[in-house]
Coordinates of C-alpha atoms in Angstrom, one line a residue:
Chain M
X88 CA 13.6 -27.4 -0.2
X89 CA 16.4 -25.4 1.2
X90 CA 16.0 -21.2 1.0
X91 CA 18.7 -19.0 0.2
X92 CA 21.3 -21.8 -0.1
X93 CA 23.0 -20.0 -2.4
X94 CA 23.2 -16.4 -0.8
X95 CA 25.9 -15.7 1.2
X96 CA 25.9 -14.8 4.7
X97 CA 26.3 -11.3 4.4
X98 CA 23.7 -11.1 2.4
X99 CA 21.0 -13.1 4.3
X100 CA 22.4 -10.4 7.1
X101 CA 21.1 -7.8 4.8
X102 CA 17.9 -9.6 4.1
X103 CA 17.3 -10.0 7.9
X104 CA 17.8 -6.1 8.4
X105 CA 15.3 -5.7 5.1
X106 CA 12.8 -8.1 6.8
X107 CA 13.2 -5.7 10.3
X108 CA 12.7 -3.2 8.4
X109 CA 9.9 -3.8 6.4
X110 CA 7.6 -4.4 9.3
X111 CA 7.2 -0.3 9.5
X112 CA 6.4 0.3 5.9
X113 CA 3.3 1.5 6.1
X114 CA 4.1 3.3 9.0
X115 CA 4.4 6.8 6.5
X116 CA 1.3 5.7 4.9
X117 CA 0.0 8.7 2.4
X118 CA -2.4 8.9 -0.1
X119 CA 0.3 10.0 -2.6
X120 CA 2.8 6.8 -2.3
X121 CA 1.5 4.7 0.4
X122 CA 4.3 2.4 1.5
X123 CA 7.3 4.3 -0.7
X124 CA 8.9 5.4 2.4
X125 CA 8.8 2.8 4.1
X126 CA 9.7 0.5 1.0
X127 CA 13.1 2.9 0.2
X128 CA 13.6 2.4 4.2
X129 CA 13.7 -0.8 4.1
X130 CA 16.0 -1.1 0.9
X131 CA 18.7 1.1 2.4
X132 CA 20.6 -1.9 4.1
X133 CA 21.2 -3.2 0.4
X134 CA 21.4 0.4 -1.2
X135 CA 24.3 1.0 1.0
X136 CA 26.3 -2.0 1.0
X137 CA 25.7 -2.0 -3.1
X138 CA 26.6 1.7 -4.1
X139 CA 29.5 3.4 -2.5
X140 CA 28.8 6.4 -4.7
X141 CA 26.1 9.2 -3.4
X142 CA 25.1 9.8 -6.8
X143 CA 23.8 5.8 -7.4
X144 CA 22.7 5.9 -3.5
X145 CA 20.4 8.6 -4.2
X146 CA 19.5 7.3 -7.9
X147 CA 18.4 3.9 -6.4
X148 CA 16.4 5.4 -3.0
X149 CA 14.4 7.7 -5.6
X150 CA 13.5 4.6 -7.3
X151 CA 12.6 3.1 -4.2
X152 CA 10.5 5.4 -2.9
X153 CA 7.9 5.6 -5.7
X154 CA 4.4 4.9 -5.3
X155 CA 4.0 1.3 -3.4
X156 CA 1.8 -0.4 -2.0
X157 CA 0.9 -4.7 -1.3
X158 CA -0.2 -6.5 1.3
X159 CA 2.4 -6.6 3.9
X160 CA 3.8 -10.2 4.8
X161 CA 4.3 -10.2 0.7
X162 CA 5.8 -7.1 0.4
X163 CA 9.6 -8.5 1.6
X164 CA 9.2 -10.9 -1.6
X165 CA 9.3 -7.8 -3.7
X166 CA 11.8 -6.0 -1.9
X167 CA 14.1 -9.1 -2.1
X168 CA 13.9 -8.8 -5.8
X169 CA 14.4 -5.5 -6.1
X170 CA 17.2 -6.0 -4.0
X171 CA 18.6 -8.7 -6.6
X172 CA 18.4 -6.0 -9.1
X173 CA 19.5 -3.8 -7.4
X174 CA 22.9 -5.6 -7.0
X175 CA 22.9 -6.4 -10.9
X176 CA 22.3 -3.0 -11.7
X177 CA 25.6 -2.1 -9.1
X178 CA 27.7 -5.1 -10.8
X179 CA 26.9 -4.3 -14.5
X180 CA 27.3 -0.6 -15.7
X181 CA 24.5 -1.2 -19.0
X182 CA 21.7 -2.4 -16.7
X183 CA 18.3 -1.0 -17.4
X184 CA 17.2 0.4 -14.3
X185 CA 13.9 1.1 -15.6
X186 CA 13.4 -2.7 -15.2
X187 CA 13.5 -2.7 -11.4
X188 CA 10.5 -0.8 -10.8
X189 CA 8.5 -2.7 -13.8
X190 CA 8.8 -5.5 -11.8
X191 CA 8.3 -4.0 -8.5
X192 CA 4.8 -2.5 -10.2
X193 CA 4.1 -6.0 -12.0
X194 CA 4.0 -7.7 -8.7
X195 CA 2.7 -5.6 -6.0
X196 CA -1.0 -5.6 -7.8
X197 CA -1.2 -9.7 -8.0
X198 CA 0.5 -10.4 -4.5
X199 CA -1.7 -7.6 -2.8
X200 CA -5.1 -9.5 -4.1
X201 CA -3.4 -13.2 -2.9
X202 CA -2.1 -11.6 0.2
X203 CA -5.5 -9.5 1.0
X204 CA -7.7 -12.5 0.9
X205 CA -5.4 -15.2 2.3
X206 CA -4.6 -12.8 5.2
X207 CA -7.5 -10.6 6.1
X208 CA -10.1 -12.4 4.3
X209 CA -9.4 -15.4 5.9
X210 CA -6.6 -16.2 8.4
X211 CA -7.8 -12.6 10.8
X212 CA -11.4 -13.9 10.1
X213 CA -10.4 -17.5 11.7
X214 CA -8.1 -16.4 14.5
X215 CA -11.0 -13.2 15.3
X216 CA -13.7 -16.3 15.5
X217 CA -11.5 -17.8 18.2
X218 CA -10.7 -15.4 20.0
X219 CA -14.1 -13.8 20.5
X220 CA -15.2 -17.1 21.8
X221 CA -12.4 -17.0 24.4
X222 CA -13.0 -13.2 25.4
X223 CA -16.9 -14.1 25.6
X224 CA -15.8 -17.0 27.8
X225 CA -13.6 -14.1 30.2
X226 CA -10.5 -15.9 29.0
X227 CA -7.6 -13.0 29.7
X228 CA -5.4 -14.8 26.9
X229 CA -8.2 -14.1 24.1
X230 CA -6.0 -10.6 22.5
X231 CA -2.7 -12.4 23.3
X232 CA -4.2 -15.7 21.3
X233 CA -5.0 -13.8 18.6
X234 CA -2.1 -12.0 18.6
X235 CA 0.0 -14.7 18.2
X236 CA -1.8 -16.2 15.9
X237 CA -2.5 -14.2 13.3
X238 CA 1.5 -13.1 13.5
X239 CA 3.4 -16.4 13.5
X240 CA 2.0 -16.7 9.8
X241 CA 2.5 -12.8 9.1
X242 CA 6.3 -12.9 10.2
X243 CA 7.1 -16.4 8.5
X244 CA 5.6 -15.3 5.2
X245 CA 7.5 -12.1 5.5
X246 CA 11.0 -13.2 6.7
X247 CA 11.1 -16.6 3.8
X248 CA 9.4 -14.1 0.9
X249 CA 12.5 -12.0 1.0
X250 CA 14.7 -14.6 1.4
X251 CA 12.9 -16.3 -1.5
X252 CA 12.7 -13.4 -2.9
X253 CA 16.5 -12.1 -3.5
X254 CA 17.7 -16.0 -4.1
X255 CA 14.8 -16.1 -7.3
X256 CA 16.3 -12.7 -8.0
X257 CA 19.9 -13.3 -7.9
X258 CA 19.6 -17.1 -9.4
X259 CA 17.4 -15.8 -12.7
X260 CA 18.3 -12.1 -13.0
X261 CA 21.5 -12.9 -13.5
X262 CA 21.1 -15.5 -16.0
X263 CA 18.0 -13.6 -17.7
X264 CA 20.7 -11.1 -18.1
X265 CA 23.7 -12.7 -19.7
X266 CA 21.4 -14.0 -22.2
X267 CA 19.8 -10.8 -23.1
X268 CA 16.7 -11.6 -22.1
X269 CA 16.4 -9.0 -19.5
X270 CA 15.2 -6.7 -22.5
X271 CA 12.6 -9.0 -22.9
X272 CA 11.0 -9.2 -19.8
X273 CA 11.4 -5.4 -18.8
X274 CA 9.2 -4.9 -21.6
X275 CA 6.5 -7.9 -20.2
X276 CA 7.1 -6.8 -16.8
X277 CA 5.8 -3.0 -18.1
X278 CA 3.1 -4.4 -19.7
X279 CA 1.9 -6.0 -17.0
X280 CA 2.7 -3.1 -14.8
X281 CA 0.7 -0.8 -16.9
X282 CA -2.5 -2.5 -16.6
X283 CA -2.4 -2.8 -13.2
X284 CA -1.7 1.0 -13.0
X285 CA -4.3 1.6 -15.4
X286 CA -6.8 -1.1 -13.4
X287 CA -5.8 0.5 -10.4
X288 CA -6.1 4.1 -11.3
X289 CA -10.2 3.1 -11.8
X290 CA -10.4 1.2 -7.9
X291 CA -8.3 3.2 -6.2
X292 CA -8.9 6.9 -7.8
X293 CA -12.3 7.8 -6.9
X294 CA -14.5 10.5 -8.2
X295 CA -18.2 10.9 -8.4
X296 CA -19.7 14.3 -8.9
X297 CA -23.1 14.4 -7.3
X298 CA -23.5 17.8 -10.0
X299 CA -27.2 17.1 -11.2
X300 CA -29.8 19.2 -12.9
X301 CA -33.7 19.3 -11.9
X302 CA -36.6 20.6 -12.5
X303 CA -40.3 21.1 -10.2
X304 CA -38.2 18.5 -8.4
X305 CA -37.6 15.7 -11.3
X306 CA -34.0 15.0 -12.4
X307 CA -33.6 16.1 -15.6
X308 CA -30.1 15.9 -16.0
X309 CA -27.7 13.5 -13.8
X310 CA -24.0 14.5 -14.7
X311 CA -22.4 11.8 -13.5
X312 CA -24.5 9.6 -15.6
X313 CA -23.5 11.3 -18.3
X314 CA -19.9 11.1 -17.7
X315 CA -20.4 7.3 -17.1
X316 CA -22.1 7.1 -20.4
X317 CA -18.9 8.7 -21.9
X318 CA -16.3 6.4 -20.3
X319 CA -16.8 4.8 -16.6
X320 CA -13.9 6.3 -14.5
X321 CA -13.4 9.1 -17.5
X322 CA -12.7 11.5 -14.5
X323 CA -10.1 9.5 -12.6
X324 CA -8.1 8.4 -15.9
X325 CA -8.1 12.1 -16.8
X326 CA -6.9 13.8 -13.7
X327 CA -4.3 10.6 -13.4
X328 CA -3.1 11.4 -17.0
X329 CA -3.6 15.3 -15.9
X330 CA -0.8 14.5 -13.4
X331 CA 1.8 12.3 -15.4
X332 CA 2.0 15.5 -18.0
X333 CA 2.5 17.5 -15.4
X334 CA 5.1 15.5 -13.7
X335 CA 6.5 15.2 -17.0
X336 CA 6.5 18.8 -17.2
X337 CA 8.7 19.0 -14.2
X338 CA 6.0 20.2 -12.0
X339 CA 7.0 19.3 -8.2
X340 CA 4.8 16.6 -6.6
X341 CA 4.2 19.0 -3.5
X342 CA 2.7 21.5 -5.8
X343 CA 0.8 19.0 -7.5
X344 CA -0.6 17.2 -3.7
X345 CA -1.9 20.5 -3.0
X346 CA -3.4 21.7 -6.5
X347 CA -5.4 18.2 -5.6
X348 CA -6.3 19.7 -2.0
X349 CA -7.6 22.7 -2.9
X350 CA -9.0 21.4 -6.0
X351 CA -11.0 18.9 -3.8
X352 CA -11.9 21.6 -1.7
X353 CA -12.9 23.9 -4.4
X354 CA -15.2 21.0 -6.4
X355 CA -17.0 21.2 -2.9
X356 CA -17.7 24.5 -2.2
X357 CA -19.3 24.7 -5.9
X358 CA -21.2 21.3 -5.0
X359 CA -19.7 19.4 -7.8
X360 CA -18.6 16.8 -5.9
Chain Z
X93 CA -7.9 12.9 33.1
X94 CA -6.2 9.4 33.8
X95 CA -9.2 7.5 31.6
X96 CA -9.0 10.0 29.0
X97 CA -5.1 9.0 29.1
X98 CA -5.3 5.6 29.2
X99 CA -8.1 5.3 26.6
X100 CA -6.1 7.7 23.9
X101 CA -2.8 5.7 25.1
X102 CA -4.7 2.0 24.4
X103 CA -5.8 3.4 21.0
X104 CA -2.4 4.7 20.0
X105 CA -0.9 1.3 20.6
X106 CA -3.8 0.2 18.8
X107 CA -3.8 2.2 15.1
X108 CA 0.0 3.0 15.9
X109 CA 1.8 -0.4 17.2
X110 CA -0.3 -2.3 13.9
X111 CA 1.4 0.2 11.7
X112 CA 4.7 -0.4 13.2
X113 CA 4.2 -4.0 13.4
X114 CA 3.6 -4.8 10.0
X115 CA 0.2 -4.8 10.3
X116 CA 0.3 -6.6 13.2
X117 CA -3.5 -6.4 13.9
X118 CA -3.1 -4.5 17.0
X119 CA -5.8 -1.9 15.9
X120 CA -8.6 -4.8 16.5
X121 CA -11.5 -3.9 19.0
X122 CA -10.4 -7.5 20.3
X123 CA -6.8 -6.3 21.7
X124 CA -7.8 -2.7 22.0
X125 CA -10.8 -3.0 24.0
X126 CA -9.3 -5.8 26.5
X127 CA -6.0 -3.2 26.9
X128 CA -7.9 -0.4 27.1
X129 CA -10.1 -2.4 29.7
X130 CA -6.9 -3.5 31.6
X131 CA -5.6 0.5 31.7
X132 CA -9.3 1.3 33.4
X133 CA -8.7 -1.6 35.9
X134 CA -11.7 -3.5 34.4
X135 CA -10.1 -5.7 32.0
X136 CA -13.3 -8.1 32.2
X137 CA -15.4 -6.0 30.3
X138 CA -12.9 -4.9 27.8
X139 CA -12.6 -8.4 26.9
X140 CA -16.7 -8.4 26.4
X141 CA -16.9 -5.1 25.0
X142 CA -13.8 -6.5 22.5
X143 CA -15.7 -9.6 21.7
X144 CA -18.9 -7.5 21.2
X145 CA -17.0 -5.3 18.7
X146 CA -15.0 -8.1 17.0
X147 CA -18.0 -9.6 15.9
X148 CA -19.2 -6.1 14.5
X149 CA -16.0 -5.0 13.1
X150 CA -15.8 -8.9 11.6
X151 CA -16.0 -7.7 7.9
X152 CA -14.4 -4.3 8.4
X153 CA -10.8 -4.1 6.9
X154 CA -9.3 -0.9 7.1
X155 CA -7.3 -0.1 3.6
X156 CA -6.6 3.4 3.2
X157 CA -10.3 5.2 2.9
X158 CA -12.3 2.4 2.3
X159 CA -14.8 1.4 5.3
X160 CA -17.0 3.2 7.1
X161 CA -16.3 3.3 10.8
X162 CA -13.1 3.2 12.6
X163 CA -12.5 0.0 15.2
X164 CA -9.6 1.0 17.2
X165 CA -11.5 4.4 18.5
X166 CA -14.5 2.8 18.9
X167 CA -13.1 0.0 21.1
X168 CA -11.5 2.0 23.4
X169 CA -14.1 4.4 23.5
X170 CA -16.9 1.7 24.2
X171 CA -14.8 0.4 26.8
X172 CA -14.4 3.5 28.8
X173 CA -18.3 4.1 28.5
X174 CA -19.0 0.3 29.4
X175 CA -17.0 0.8 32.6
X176 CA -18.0 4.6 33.6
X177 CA -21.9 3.4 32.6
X178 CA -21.7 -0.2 34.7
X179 CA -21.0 -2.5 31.7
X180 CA -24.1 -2.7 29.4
X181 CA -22.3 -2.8 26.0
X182 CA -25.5 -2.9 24.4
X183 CA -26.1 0.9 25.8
X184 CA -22.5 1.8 24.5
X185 CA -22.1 0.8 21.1
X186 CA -24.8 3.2 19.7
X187 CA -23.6 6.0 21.7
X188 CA -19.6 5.0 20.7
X189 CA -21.0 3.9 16.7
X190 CA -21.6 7.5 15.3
X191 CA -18.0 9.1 17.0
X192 CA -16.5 6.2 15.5
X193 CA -17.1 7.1 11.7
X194 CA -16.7 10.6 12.6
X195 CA -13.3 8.9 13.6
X196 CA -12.8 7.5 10.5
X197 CA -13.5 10.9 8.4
X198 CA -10.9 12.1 10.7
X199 CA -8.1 9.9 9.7
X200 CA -8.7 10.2 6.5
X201 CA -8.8 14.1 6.8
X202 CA -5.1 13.7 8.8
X203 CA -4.2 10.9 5.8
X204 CA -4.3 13.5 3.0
X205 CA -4.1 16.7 4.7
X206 CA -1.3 15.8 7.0
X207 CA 0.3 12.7 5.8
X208 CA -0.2 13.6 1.5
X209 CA 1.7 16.8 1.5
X210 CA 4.6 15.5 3.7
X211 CA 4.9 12.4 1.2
X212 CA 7.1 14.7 -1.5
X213 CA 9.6 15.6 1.0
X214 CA 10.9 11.6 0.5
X215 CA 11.5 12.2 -3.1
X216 CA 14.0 15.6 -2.6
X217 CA 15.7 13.3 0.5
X218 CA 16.4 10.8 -2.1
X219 CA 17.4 12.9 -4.1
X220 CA 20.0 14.3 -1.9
X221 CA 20.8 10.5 -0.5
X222 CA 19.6 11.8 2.5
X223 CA 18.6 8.8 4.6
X224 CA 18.3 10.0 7.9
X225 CA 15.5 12.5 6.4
X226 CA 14.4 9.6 5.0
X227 CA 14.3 7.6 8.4
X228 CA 13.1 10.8 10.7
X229 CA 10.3 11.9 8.3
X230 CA 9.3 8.3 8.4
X231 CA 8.8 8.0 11.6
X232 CA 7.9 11.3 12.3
X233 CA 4.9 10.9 9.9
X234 CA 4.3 7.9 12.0
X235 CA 3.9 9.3 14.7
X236 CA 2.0 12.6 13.6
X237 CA -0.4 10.7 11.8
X238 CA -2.0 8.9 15.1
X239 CA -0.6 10.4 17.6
X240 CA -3.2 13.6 16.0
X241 CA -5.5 10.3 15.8
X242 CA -5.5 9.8 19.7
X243 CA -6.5 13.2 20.5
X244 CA -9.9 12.2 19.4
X245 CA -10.6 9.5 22.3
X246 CA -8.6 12.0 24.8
X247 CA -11.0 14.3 25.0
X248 CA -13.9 12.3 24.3
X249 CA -13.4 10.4 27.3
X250 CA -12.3 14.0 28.9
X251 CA -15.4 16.0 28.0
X252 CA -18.1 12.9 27.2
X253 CA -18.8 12.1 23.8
X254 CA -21.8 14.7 23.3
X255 CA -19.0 17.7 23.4
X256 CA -16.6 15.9 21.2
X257 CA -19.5 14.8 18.4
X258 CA -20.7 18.5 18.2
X259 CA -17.3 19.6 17.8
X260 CA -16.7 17.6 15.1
X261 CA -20.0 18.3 13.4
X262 CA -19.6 21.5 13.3
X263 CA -16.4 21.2 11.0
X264 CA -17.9 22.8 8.1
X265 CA -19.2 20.0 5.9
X266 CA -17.9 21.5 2.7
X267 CA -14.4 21.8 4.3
X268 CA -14.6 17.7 5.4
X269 CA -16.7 16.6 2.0
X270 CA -13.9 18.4 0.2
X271 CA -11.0 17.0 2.3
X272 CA -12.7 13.7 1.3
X273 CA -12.8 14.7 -2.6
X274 CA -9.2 15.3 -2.3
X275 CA -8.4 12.0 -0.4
X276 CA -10.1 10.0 -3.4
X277 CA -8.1 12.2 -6.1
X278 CA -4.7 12.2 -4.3
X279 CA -4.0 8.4 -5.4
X280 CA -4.1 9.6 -8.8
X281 CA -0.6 11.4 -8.4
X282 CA 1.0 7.9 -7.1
X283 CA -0.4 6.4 -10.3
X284 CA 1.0 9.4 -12.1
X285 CA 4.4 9.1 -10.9
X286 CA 4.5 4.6 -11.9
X287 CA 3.4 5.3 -15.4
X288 CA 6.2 7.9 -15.4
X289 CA 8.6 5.2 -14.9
X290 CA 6.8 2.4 -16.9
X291 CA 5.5 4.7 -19.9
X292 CA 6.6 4.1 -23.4
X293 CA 4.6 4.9 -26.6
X294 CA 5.2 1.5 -28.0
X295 CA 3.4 -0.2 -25.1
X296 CA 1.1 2.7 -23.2
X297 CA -1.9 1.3 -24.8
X298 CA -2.1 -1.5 -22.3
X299 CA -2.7 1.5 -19.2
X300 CA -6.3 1.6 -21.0
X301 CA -7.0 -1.8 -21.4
X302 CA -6.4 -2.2 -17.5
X303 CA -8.5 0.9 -17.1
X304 CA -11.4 -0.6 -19.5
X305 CA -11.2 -4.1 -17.8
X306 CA -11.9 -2.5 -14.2
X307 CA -14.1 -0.1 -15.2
X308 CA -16.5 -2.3 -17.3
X309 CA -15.9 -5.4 -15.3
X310 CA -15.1 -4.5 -12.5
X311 CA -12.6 -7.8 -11.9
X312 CA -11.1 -8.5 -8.9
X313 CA -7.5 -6.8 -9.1
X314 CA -5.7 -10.4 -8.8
X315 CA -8.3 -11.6 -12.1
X316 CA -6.9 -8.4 -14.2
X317 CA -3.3 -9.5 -12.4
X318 CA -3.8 -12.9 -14.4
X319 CA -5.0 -11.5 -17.8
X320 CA -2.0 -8.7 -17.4
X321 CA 0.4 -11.7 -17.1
X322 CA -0.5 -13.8 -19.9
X323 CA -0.3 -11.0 -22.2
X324 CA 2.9 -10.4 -20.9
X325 CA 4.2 -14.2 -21.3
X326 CA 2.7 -14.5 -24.6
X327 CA 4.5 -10.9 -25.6
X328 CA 7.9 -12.3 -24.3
X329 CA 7.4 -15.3 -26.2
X330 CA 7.1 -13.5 -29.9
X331 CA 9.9 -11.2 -28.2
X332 CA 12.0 -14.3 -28.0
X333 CA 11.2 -15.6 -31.3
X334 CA 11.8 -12.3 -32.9
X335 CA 14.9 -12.4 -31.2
X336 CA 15.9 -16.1 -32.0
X337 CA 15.1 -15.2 -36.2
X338 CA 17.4 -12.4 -35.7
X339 CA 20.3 -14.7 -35.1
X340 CA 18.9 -17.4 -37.0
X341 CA 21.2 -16.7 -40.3
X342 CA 24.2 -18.8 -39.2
X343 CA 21.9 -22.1 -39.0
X344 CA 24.4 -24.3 -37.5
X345 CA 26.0 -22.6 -34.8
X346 CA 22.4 -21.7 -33.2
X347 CA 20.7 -25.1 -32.1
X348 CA 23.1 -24.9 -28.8
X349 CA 21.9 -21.6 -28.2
X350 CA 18.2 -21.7 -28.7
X351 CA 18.1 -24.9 -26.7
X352 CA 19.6 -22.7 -23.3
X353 CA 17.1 -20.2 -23.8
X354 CA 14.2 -22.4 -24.3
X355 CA 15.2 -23.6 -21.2
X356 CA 15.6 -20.6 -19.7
X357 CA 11.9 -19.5 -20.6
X358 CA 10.5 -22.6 -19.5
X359 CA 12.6 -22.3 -16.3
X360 CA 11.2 -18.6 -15.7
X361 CA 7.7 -19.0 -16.9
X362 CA 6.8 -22.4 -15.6

């Protein structure tokens, strides 16, 4: 099987800088959006060559700089396709936008479990065993071994996902939308997409009050229990959905990042949590 | 002074070059402690100090705020003991074990305190299609983020581990336990800002029933990935039914039709 056969060469240029790139996008890692910098830095290559207005430039960087977050050698699969879309969306006025990101949230929850285990789970744990056997043995090479190993894999994976990625784009995307289906699977890509945010807004939101109630020493009342009893991860899903209405409500995020600071701080001080 | 240099320099091209990398695996105790061992002139016991740790740190993989002790610091740190002490790594690692977490509750307290807050200044450069803000602040937090990070094994190697532990302990606990809170919550206004893009009310129902299927079974994230997807497929494939009895009417003129997006589906779905 031949990639990218049918992307042009200025376009696998683009790709190439995308794949560049995306090695650094994590390198703005935050609690808030985790790779979204780095993602919309990666995408600019393909933002710029596709819009030549500032208004769709900066339409399709705030898109891209939304909350994401995969395991890396995976994540230029996903940029590829965005970047497919991306070029739809700059080719046919009606496109729904909204679409790119369902898709980018659709598949950054799936590849991030395959990529976790397959990478770190496994490959690290195989090229770690070898080398601590060499560094045990003196052997100089034993960092450069690993090195090497563990990266040839990383950087293949990374470099043919995005090509991979925009050809699969650009070949179905297109087709997908001159038969109308695009509506179609927007709405199965959001589906998907919201229960991973709603699966991930339980593993990766994380509150547990250590409140309690006792009496000559006995437990009488464990609130966390309580809240368990109620709904597991009842806090997390609240303070999530908190958020969106206040987003929705045109609250800026950097008021909202610190509320959650101090609010942290606060649930502290009053041993809450 | 030129350990304590050395040592912070090996873990910033530790945490710092892995970043940069693409997670390049630089941050190991396995190329950290042989570097750092190589900087001190001694690259011998770095590699046995980074075997020692490798093996420790086998299970450990740092995602976000999710282990318990940092490797890169305690690599370089064990290796600067190892040498100053005469090479017992057995010695070292309880000594470097403790400053190591203390490490990690660090990073994380520079992760949300530092790094969270600078996070909403990419959304008003995209707004503006500002992408050198977007390239500078990228960097920039790159570079804050662990360059704050190798101050740690600076002056521990400076001043001896003892100074630097009591330093850090004396951080008021409520102050770092609340830090902590807020680096759990803070994820929460990522996951805000996707289901602003992906809500609708026909379809938000499926956010709980991702929530429900993590929280009660606590599935792997790739398992509720799986379950996510067939509900999708078998969605689109009523969607495209619906869609082909909407054009059904004109009986003849469809059978060329239907058959190119059958195709189509079984082309995207296969």
């Amino acid at each position: 099987m031949k990639l990218g056969q049918q992307i042009s060469k200025e376009e696998k240029k683009l790709v190439r800088k995308m794949f560049w790139r995306s090695m650094t996008m994590y390198a703005s890692v935050n609690p808030v959006t985790m790779g979204g910098g780095g993602f919309a830095y990666s995408m600019m290559p393909f933002i710029n060559h596709f819009y030549k207005d500032k208004n769709d430039r900066a339409a399709a960087l705030e898109r891209h700089s939304q909350y994401f977050s995969t395991t890396i050698p995976f994540a230029s699969f996903i940029m590829g396709t965005a970047a497919s879309m991306e070029k739809e969306n700059s080719k046919k006025p009606g496109f729904d936008v909204e679409s790119i990101n369902a898709i980018k949230t659709s598949l950054m929850g799936p590849l991030a479990g395959i990529g976790d285990s397959l990478f770190w789970g496994v490959w690290r744990v195989v090229c770690a065993g070898l080398a601590i056997n060499l560094a045990h043995a003196g052997n100089i090479l034993a960092p450069i071994i690993f090195l090497i190993m563990f990266n040839v894999p990383n950087y293949l994976v990374r470099y043919y996902g995005g090509i991979l990625g925009y050809s699969l784009g650009s070949k179905y995307i297109q087709k997908l939308y001159a038969n109308g289906l695009i509506e179609i699977l927007t709405k199965a890509a959001s589906v998907l997409g919201l229960i991973m945010v709603g699966a991930m807004t339980i593993s990766m939101v994380k509150f547990d009050t250590i409140l309690s109630f006792s009496m000559d020493g006995k437990e009488i009342l464990n609130v966390q229990k309580i809240l368990d009893s109620i709904f597991k991860g009842i806090v997390p899903l609240l303070i999530s959905l908190g958020c969106f209405k206040l987003l929705q409500k045109k609250v800026g995020v950097i008021k909202i990042i610190f509320g959650m600071v101090i609010l942290g701080i606060v649930l502290s001080l009053l041993r809450i949590a | 002074m030129y350990d304590a240099l050395v040592v912070a320099l090996a873990v910033f091209i530790g945490v710092a070059g892995h970043e940069l990398l693409g997670m390049a695996m630089l941050s190991r105790p396995i190329v950290v402690a042989p570097l750092a061992g190589l900087l001190l002139g001694d690259i011998q016991t770095g590699l046995i100090v980074g075997a020692s740790l490798e093996a420790i740190f086998m299970g450990v993989v740092n995602i976000g705020i999710s282990s318990t002790a940092e490797p890169s610091l305690a690599a370089g740190l064990a290796t600067a003991f190892a040498i100053k002490m005469g090479g017992n790594v057995d010695v070292v690692i309880p000594i470097v074990f403790p400053l190591a977490v203390l490490g990690l509750q660090l990073m994380n307290m520079i992760f949300s305190f530092v790094c969270g807050p600078m996070a909403a200044k990419f959304f008003s450069f995209a707004k503006e299609d500002n992408q050198k803000g977007i390239i500078n602040l990228h960097f920039f937090m790159w570079f804050i983020h662990y360059a704050l990070y190798a101050l740690i094994p600076f002056f521990a190697v400076l001043f001896g581990a003892d100074v630097v532990k009591s330093v850090l302990d004396n951080i008021p606990k409520v102050i770092m336990n609340g830090l902590t809170v807020a680096g759990n919550l803070l994820p929460a206004v990522g996951m805000a800002m996707l289901l602003q893009m992906l809500w609708s009310k026909k379809i938000a129902v499926w956010f709980f029933s991702g929530a429900v299927i993590m929280a009660y079974f606590n599935l792997p994230l790739i398992a509720i990935a799986v379950i996510g997807a067939i509900i999708a497929i078998v969605m689109a494939q009523r969607d495209l039914q619906l869609k082909k009895m909407q054009t059904a009417p004109q009986a003849n003129t469809i059978t060329a039709g239907t058959r190119t997006i059958d195709d189509e589906e079984e082309d995207f779905f296969k």
